Short mmCIF file of C-alpha atoms in Angstrom, two decimals:
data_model
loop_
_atom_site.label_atom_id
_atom_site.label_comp_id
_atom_site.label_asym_id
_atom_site.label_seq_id
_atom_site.Cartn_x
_atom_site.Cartn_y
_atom_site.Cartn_z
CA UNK A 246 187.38 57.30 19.18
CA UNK A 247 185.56 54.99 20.10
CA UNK A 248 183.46 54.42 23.50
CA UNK A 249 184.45 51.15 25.26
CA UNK A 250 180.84 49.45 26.16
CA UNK A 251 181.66 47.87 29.49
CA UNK A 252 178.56 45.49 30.00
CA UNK A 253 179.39 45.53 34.01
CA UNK A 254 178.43 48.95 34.12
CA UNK A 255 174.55 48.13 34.31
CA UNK A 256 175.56 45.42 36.58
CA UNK A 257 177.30 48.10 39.41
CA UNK A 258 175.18 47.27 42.73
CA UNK A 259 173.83 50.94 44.08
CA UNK A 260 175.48 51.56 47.84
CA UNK A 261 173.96 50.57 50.49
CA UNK A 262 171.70 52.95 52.01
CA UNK A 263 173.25 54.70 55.46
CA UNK A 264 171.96 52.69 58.43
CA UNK A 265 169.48 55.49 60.12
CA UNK A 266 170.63 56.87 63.35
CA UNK A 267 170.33 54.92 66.74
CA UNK A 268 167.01 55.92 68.06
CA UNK A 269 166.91 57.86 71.41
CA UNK A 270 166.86 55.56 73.89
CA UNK A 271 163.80 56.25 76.47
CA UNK A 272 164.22 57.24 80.02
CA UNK A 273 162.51 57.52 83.03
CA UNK A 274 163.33 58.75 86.58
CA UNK A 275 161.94 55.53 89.11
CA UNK A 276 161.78 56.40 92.87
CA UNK A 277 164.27 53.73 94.73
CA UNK A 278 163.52 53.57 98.49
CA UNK A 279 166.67 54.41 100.06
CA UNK A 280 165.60 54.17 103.79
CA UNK A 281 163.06 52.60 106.09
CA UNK A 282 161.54 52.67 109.45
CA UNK A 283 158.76 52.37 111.63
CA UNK A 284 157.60 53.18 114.95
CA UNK A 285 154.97 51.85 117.58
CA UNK A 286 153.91 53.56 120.11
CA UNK A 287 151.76 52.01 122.12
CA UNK A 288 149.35 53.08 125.01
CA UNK A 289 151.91 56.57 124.75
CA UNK A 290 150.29 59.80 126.91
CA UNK A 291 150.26 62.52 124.82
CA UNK A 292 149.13 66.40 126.05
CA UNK A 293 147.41 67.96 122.84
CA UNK A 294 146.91 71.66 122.37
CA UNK A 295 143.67 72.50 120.56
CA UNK A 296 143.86 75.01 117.74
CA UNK A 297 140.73 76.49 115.80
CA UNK A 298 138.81 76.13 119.24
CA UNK A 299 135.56 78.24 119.11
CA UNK A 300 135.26 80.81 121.87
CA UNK A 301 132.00 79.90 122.80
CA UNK A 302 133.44 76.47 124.39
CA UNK A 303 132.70 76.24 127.70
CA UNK A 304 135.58 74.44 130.25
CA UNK A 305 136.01 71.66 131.32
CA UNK A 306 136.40 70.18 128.24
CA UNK A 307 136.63 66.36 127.13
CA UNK A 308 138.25 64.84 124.17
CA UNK A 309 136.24 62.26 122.15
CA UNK A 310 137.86 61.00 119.27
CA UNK A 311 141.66 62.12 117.75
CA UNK A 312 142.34 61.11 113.78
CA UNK A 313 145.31 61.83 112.16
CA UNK A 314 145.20 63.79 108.87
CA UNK A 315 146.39 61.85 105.89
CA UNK A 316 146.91 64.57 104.00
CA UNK A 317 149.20 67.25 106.36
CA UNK A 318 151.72 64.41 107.72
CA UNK A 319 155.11 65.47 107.35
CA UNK A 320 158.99 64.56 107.43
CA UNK A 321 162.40 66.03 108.16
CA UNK A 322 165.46 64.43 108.20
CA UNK A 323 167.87 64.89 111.12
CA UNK A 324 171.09 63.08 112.18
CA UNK A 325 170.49 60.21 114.89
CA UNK A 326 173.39 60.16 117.84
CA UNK A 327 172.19 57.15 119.14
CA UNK A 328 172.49 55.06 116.79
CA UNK A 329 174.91 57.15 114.09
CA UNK A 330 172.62 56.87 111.28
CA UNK A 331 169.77 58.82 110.43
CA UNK A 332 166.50 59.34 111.80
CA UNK A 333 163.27 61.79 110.78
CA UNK A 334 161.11 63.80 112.51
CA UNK A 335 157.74 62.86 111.38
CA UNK A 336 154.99 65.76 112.23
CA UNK A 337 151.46 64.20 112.41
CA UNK A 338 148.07 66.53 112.32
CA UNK A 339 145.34 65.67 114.61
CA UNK A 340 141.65 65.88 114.36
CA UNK A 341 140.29 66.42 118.08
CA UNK A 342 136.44 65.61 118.40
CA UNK A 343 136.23 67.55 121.72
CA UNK A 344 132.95 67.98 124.36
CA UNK A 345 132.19 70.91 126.22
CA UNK A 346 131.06 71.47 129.89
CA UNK A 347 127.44 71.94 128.23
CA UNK A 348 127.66 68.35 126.10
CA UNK A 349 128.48 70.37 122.64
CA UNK A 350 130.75 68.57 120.10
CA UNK A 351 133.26 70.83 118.60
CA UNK A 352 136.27 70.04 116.08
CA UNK A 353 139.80 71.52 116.88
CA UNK A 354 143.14 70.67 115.27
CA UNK A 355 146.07 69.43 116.64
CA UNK A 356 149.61 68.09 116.07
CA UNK A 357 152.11 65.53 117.50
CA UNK A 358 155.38 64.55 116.89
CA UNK A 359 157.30 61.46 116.83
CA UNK A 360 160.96 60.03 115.95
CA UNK A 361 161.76 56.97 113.19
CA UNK A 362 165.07 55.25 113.35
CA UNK A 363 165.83 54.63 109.63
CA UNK A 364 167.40 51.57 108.18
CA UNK A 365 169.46 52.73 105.15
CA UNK A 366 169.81 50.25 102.31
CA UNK A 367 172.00 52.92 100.09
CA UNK A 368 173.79 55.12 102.08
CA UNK A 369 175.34 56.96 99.52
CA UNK A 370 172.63 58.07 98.33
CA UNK A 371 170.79 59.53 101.45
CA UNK A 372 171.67 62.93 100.75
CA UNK A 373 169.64 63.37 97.84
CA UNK A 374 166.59 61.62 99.24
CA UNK A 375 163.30 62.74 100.10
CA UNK A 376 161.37 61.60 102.91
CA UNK A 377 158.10 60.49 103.00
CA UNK A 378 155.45 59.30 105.82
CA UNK A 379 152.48 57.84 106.63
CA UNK A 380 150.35 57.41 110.19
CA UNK A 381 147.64 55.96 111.88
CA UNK A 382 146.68 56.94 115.62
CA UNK A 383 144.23 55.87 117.81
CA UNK A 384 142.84 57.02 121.17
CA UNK A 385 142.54 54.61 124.04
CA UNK A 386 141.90 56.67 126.62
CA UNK A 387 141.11 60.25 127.34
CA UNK A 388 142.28 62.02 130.51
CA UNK A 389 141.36 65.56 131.87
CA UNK A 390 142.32 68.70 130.49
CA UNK A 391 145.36 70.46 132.36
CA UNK A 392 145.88 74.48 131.69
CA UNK A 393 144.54 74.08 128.13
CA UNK A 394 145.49 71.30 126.99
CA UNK A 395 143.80 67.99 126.34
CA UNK A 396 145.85 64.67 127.65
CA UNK A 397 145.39 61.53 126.55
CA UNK A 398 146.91 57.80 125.76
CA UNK A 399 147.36 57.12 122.04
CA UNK A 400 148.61 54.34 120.04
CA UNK A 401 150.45 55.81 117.34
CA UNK A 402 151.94 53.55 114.41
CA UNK A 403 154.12 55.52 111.68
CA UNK A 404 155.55 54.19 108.68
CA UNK A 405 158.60 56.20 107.15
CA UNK A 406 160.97 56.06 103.93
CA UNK A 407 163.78 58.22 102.30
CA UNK A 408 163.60 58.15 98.41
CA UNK A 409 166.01 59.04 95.64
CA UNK A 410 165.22 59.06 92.07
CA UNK A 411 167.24 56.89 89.95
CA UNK A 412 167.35 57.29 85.95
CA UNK A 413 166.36 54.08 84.41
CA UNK A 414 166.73 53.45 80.15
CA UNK A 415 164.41 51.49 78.22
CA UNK A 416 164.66 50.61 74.34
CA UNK A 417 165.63 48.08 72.18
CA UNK A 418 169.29 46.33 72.26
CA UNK A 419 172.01 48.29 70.34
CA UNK A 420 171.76 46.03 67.11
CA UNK A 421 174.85 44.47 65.85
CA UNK A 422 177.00 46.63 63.76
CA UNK A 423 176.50 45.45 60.19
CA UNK A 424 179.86 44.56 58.17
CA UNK A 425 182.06 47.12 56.68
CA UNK A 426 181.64 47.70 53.15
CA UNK A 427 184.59 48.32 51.00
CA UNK A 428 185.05 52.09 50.53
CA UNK A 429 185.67 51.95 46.81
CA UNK A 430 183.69 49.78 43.83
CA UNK A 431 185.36 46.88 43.28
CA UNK A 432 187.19 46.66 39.29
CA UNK A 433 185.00 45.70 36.39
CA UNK A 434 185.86 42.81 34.63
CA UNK A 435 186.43 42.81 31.23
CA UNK A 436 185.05 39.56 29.38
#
């Protein structure tokens, strides 16, 4: 017998290639401010309890200078009744520049704490949230000290926020799908 030469056999296109697999898409976790507030207070007395006080102080003693700590301040969230919403408890560390009875500067710590109404611009999503503060305080005036501790007017500013993270994708657009090809070769064609 003989073999039939078909000439469209050289001419058979090779399939196409598999399109690769859709790349991982990349993700990232963005913080999303869920929360705000601030509070004021102005010209506020305060009475401050030194810690870390050396024993060799001598009484009466007068405050100097008060800084807040960067570093140390801290939040907790806790429901608001007043205003049925939330609110945090921000903690703020003090740094007490404080004179002795015999004009010797010491450095004691001390802490203070102070309430922020939040605004929430997600409220679904205040559960999950973390909160977050920063502070500024200032002394105006120093008063006397009374059974230990060390009054004195402040101004006190505080700036707090609740924060959720929120996934976020990045990548390239899905590309268009590319058109079907047939799923067998199509018939030779005899000439």
């Amino acid at each position: 017998m003989r073999d039939i030469d078909c000439s469209c056999s050289r001419g058979f296109r090779k399939p196409a290639p598999c399109p690769p697999a859709e790349p991982p898409r990349c993700g990232y976790l963005m913080q999303q401010i869920v929360g705000s507030g601030r509070a004021y207070l102005r010209y506020e007395r305060f009475s401050l309890c030194p810690e870390d006080l050396p024993c060799d102080a001598r009484r009466p003693l007068q405050l100097t200078g008060v800084s807040a700590d960067a570093c140390g301040v801290s939040a907790r969230v806790r429901p608001d009744p007043c205003c049925r919403g939330l609110s945090l408890l921000v903690q703020i560390p003090l740094r007490l520049c404080v004179r002795d009875a015999c004009g010797c500067d010491f450095t004691a710590a001390s802490r203070i704490e102070v309430p922020v109404s939040l605004r929430l611009t997600d409220p679904s999503r205040a559960d999950c949230a973390l909160p977050s503060a920063a502070a500024c305080v200032r002394l105006v005036r120093p008063c006397g000290e009374d059974h230990g501790a060390l009054d004195a007017w402040l101004d006190v500013y505080v700036e707090a926020w609740l924060t959720a993270c929120r996934p976020l994708y990045s990548g390239p657009a899905c590309p268009p799908p590319e058109p079907q090809l047939p799923l067998y070769p199509q018939p030779c064609r005899f000439r």
